[in-house]
Amino acid sequence: MAADGGAGTVIRAAALLSIVGWAAIIGRAQERPLFRVGVEVVELDVSVTRGGQAIAGLTARDFALTDNGIPQQIDSVTLDALPLSVLLALDTSESVAGERLRHLMDAGDGLLRALRGDDRVALLTFSHAIDLTVPMTNDVGLVSQRLHAIQPTGSTALRDAVQIAIDLRPRDRSRALLLVFTDGQDTSSWLSSKAVLDSARRAAIVVHVVRVESDAFLDQLADVTGGRTWSATSDRQLRELFTRALEEMRARYLISYTPRGVAKPGWHELKVHVKAGGADVIARPGYFVTAVR
């Protein structure tokens, strides 16, 4: 069912969300770890490539996985079996104006055309203000319309935008992808890098980043969520990188297992590899567990 487009939901960091409000968001995120002791199946999105190309045809027998150093039995491995919920978080600060904006719109349209009928997408734009322009929907026409209405202005609240996007992730059976685009450094966020990264570690979402400038925060954000970063060498490359980010998500395996022998609260370190060797594997490094109340 398509979401109601309306005028969008504008979230202004300086006005509607005070520092106290941000602290509340982080507190709620920390109270919602991914899993509880002894009851949940762990699901892990895993990228497997060789020479930059995705490896297809792998099964549970091909993977080895440890949870806090304890080998685990993998229950299932699926590829491209669930729909995607893609949250586009686009930098629309003043520096994006002009030719870069035209290529950004073209990149967004390319991604929208690559979505499938059961996929969904949301559009969040950010400068010094953060605007949930289109909530999660299957109405790609509406998203394209709002994409082409972007008017760049202001500074960049990157970390604040990422936190809001993480908190907006769907809590359903779809595979959540946050695709962040920015062309510069954060200049106006309330939140620290540490606060947002701590939240990202606990969230069931993969973050891919398309950027113009190097940024240590974005590198860490991709790492803690099992995602990737791509650096655009020219504005014309944005379309290719957006499409590659989507294709990379579709090519990921979803590994499911029930933790055995490691049912304790706290951080669980995950390590996964392909037994045959010679493959590059990317996955989130772990998850949090709380005791059953």
Coordinates of C-alpha atoms in Angstrom, one line a residue:
M1 CA 0.0 0.0 0.0
A2 CA 1.5 3.3 -1.0
A3 CA 2.3 5.8 1.7
D4 CA 0.6 9.2 2.0
G5 CA 3.0 11.6 0.4
G6 CA 1.6 14.7 2.0
A7 CA 4.1 17.5 2.4
G8 CA 6.7 15.3 4.0
T9 CA 7.7 15.2 7.6
V10 CA 10.4 17.8 8.4
I11 CA 12.6 17.2 11.4
R12 CA 14.7 20.2 12.3
A13 CA 17.6 19.3 14.5
A14 CA 17.8 22.8 16.1
A15 CA 14.1 23.2 16.7
L16 CA 12.0 20.0 17.0
L17 CA 14.7 17.7 18.4
S18 CA 16.7 19.2 21.2
I19 CA 19.8 17.5 22.6
V20 CA 17.5 15.9 25.2
G21 CA 15.3 14.6 22.4
W22 CA 18.3 13.1 20.7
A23 CA 19.4 11.4 23.9
A24 CA 15.9 9.8 24.2
I25 CA 16.2 8.4 20.6
I26 CA 19.6 6.9 21.4
G27 CA 18.2 5.5 24.7
R28 CA 15.3 3.8 23.0
A29 CA 17.6 2.4 20.3
Q30 CA 19.9 0.9 23.0
E31 CA 16.9 -0.6 24.7
R32 CA 16.0 -2.5 21.5
P33 CA 19.0 -4.8 20.8
L34 CA 18.8 -7.2 17.9
F35 CA 18.2 -10.3 19.9
R36 CA 17.1 -11.7 23.3
V37 CA 18.7 -14.7 25.1
G38 CA 17.7 -18.1 23.9
V39 CA 14.7 -17.2 21.8
E40 CA 15.7 -15.6 18.5
V41 CA 17.2 -16.8 15.3
V42 CA 20.1 -14.7 14.2
E43 CA 19.9 -13.5 10.6
L44 CA 23.1 -12.2 9.0
D45 CA 23.4 -10.5 5.6
V46 CA 26.7 -11.6 4.1
S47 CA 28.5 -10.4 1.0
V48 CA 30.7 -13.0 -0.7
T49 CA 32.9 -12.0 -3.6
R50 CA 36.0 -13.0 -5.5
G51 CA 37.9 -10.5 -7.5
G52 CA 35.1 -8.0 -7.0
Q53 CA 32.4 -10.4 -8.4
A54 CA 29.7 -11.9 -6.4
I55 CA 29.9 -15.7 -5.9
A56 CA 26.6 -17.5 -6.5
G57 CA 25.4 -21.0 -5.6
L58 CA 26.7 -21.3 -2.1
T59 CA 24.8 -23.4 0.5
A60 CA 25.0 -23.8 4.3
R61 CA 27.7 -26.4 3.9
D62 CA 30.0 -23.8 2.3
F63 CA 30.0 -21.4 5.3
A64 CA 31.6 -21.6 8.7
L65 CA 30.4 -19.3 11.4
T66 CA 31.4 -18.7 15.0
D67 CA 29.5 -16.7 17.7
N68 CA 31.8 -15.5 20.5
G69 CA 34.3 -18.1 19.2
I70 CA 31.9 -21.0 19.4
P71 CA 31.2 -22.8 16.1
Q72 CA 27.5 -22.6 15.1
Q73 CA 25.3 -24.8 13.0
I74 CA 23.9 -22.8 10.1
D75 CA 20.2 -23.5 9.7
S76 CA 19.7 -22.0 6.3
V77 CA 21.3 -19.9 3.6
T78 CA 19.1 -18.0 1.1
L79 CA 19.9 -15.6 -1.7
D80 CA 17.6 -12.8 -2.9
A81 CA 14.6 -14.4 -1.2
L82 CA 13.1 -11.4 0.6
P83 CA 12.1 -8.0 -0.7
L84 CA 14.2 -5.0 0.0
S85 CA 13.2 -1.9 2.0
V86 CA 15.6 0.8 0.8
L87 CA 15.9 4.1 2.7
L88 CA 17.6 6.7 0.5
A89 CA 19.3 9.4 2.7
L90 CA 20.5 12.1 0.4
D91 CA 22.7 15.2 1.2
T92 CA 20.9 18.2 -0.2
S93 CA 23.1 20.9 1.4
E94 CA 24.1 24.0 -0.6
S95 CA 27.2 22.3 -2.1
V96 CA 24.9 19.8 -4.1
A97 CA 23.4 22.6 -6.2
G98 CA 24.0 22.7 -10.0
E99 CA 25.3 19.9 -12.1
R100 CA 25.8 17.6 -9.1
L101 CA 22.1 17.8 -8.2
R102 CA 21.2 16.8 -11.8
H103 CA 23.4 13.7 -11.6
L104 CA 22.0 12.9 -8.1
M105 CA 18.5 13.0 -9.4
D106 CA 19.5 10.7 -12.3
A107 CA 21.2 8.3 -9.9
G108 CA 18.0 8.2 -7.8
D109 CA 15.9 7.5 -10.8
G110 CA 18.2 4.7 -11.9
L111 CA 17.8 3.1 -8.5
L112 CA 14.0 3.4 -8.5
R113 CA 13.8 1.8 -11.9
A114 CA 15.9 -1.1 -10.6
L115 CA 13.5 -1.9 -7.7
R116 CA 11.1 -4.8 -8.0
G117 CA 7.4 -4.9 -7.4
D118 CA 7.6 -6.2 -3.8
D119 CA 10.5 -3.8 -2.9
R120 CA 9.8 -0.5 -1.0
V121 CA 11.7 2.7 -0.8
A122 CA 11.7 5.9 1.4
L123 CA 13.3 9.2 0.7
L124 CA 15.0 11.2 3.5
T125 CA 16.9 14.4 2.6
F126 CA 19.2 16.4 4.9
S127 CA 21.0 19.6 5.0
H128 CA 20.9 21.5 8.4
A129 CA 17.3 20.2 8.5
I130 CA 16.2 16.6 8.0
D131 CA 13.2 15.9 5.9
L132 CA 11.4 12.5 5.6
T133 CA 10.2 13.5 2.2
V134 CA 8.5 10.2 1.5
P135 CA 7.9 7.5 4.1
M136 CA 8.4 3.9 3.2
T137 CA 6.3 3.1 0.1
N138 CA 6.0 1.1 -3.1
D139 CA 5.0 4.2 -5.0
V140 CA 8.2 4.9 -6.9
G141 CA 6.5 7.5 -9.0
L142 CA 5.9 9.6 -5.9
V143 CA 9.5 9.2 -4.8
S144 CA 10.8 10.3 -8.2
Q145 CA 8.5 13.3 -8.1
R146 CA 9.8 14.4 -4.7
L147 CA 13.4 13.6 -5.8
H148 CA 13.1 16.1 -8.6
A149 CA 11.7 18.7 -6.3
I150 CA 14.8 18.9 -4.2
Q151 CA 16.1 22.4 -3.6
P152 CA 19.7 22.4 -2.1
T153 CA 20.3 24.7 0.8
G154 CA 22.2 25.1 4.1
S155 CA 24.8 23.1 5.9
T156 CA 25.2 19.3 6.5
A157 CA 23.8 17.4 9.5
L158 CA 25.0 14.0 8.4
R159 CA 25.2 12.1 11.7
D160 CA 21.8 13.4 12.8
A161 CA 20.3 12.2 9.5
V162 CA 21.9 8.8 9.8
Q163 CA 20.5 8.3 13.3
I164 CA 17.0 9.3 12.2
A165 CA 17.2 6.9 9.2
I166 CA 18.3 4.1 11.4
D167 CA 15.4 4.7 13.8
L168 CA 13.0 4.7 10.9
R169 CA 14.1 1.3 9.6
P170 CA 11.2 -1.2 9.1
R171 CA 10.7 -3.9 11.7
D172 CA 9.4 -6.6 9.4
R173 CA 10.7 -9.5 7.3
S174 CA 12.1 -7.3 4.5
R175 CA 15.9 -6.7 4.2
A176 CA 16.6 -3.2 5.2
L177 CA 19.2 -1.1 3.3
L178 CA 20.2 2.4 4.1
L179 CA 21.9 4.1 1.2
V180 CA 23.6 7.3 2.2
F181 CA 24.9 9.9 -0.2
T182 CA 27.0 12.9 0.8
D183 CA 29.4 15.2 -0.9
G184 CA 31.1 16.7 2.1
Q185 CA 31.9 16.7 5.8
D186 CA 29.4 17.0 8.7
T187 CA 29.1 20.6 9.8
S188 CA 26.0 20.9 11.9
S189 CA 25.0 17.7 13.7
W190 CA 24.1 17.5 17.4
L191 CA 25.1 13.9 17.7
S192 CA 28.6 12.5 18.0
S193 CA 30.1 9.9 15.8
K194 CA 30.3 7.5 18.8
A195 CA 26.6 7.9 19.6
V196 CA 25.5 7.1 16.1
L197 CA 27.9 4.2 15.6
D198 CA 26.7 2.6 18.9
S199 CA 23.1 2.8 17.6
A200 CA 24.1 1.4 14.2
R201 CA 25.8 -1.6 15.8
R202 CA 22.5 -2.6 17.4
A203 CA 20.3 -2.0 14.4
A204 CA 19.2 -4.7 11.9
I205 CA 20.1 -2.7 8.8
V206 CA 22.9 -2.7 6.2
V207 CA 24.4 0.7 5.4
H208 CA 25.9 1.4 2.0
V209 CA 27.6 4.8 1.5
V210 CA 28.2 6.7 -1.8
R211 CA 30.5 9.7 -1.1
V212 CA 32.6 12.3 -2.8
E213 CA 35.1 13.0 0.1
S214 CA 36.7 10.5 2.5
D215 CA 35.1 10.4 5.9
A216 CA 36.2 8.2 8.8
F217 CA 32.7 8.2 10.3
L218 CA 31.2 6.8 7.1
D219 CA 33.9 4.1 6.8
Q220 CA 33.1 3.0 10.4
L221 CA 29.4 3.2 9.8
A222 CA 29.7 0.8 6.8
D223 CA 31.9 -1.5 8.8
V224 CA 29.7 -1.9 11.9
T225 CA 26.6 -2.7 9.7
G226 CA 28.4 -5.0 7.3
G227 CA 28.0 -2.5 4.4
R228 CA 30.2 -0.9 1.8
T229 CA 31.5 2.5 0.8
W230 CA 31.9 3.7 -2.7
S231 CA 33.8 6.9 -3.6
A232 CA 32.6 8.8 -6.7
T233 CA 35.4 10.2 -8.7
S234 CA 33.0 12.3 -10.7
D235 CA 29.3 13.3 -10.5
R236 CA 28.6 11.2 -13.6
Q237 CA 29.5 8.1 -11.6
L238 CA 26.7 8.6 -9.1
R239 CA 24.2 6.6 -11.1
E240 CA 26.5 3.7 -11.5
L241 CA 27.3 3.6 -7.8
F242 CA 23.7 3.8 -6.7
T243 CA 22.8 0.9 -9.0
R244 CA 25.9 -1.1 -7.8
A245 CA 24.9 -0.6 -4.2
L246 CA 21.4 -2.1 -4.9
E247 CA 22.8 -5.0 -6.9
E248 CA 25.3 -5.7 -4.1
M249 CA 22.5 -6.0 -1.6
R250 CA 20.6 -8.4 -3.9
A251 CA 23.7 -10.6 -4.3
R252 CA 24.0 -11.0 -0.5
Y253 CA 23.3 -14.3 1.3
L254 CA 21.0 -14.3 4.3
I255 CA 22.4 -16.7 6.8
S256 CA 20.2 -17.9 9.7
Y257 CA 21.2 -19.8 12.8
T258 CA 20.0 -20.4 16.3
P259 CA 22.8 -19.5 18.8
R260 CA 24.0 -22.6 20.7
G261 CA 26.3 -22.5 23.7
V262 CA 26.5 -18.7 23.8
A263 CA 23.3 -17.6 25.4
K264 CA 24.5 -14.7 27.5
P265 CA 23.9 -11.0 27.6
G266 CA 26.2 -8.5 26.0
W267 CA 28.1 -8.2 22.8
H268 CA 28.5 -11.3 20.6
E269 CA 31.3 -11.3 18.1
L270 CA 30.5 -12.9 14.8
K271 CA 33.0 -14.4 12.3
V272 CA 32.0 -16.0 9.1
H273 CA 34.0 -17.3 6.2
V274 CA 33.7 -19.6 3.2
K275 CA 35.4 -22.9 3.8
A276 CA 36.9 -23.2 0.3
G277 CA 38.9 -20.0 0.9
G278 CA 39.8 -17.4 -1.7
A279 CA 36.6 -15.4 -1.1
D280 CA 36.1 -11.9 0.4
V281 CA 33.4 -12.0 3.0
I282 CA 31.7 -8.9 4.4
A283 CA 29.2 -9.0 7.3
R284 CA 28.4 -7.1 10.4
P285 CA 30.9 -7.9 13.2
G286 CA 28.4 -8.9 15.9
Y287 CA 25.2 -8.2 17.7
F288 CA 23.9 -7.4 21.2
V289 CA 21.9 -9.7 23.5
T290 CA 19.8 -8.7 26.5
A291 CA 18.5 -11.1 29.2
V292 CA 14.9 -12.1 29.0
R293 CA 12.9 -9.9 31.4

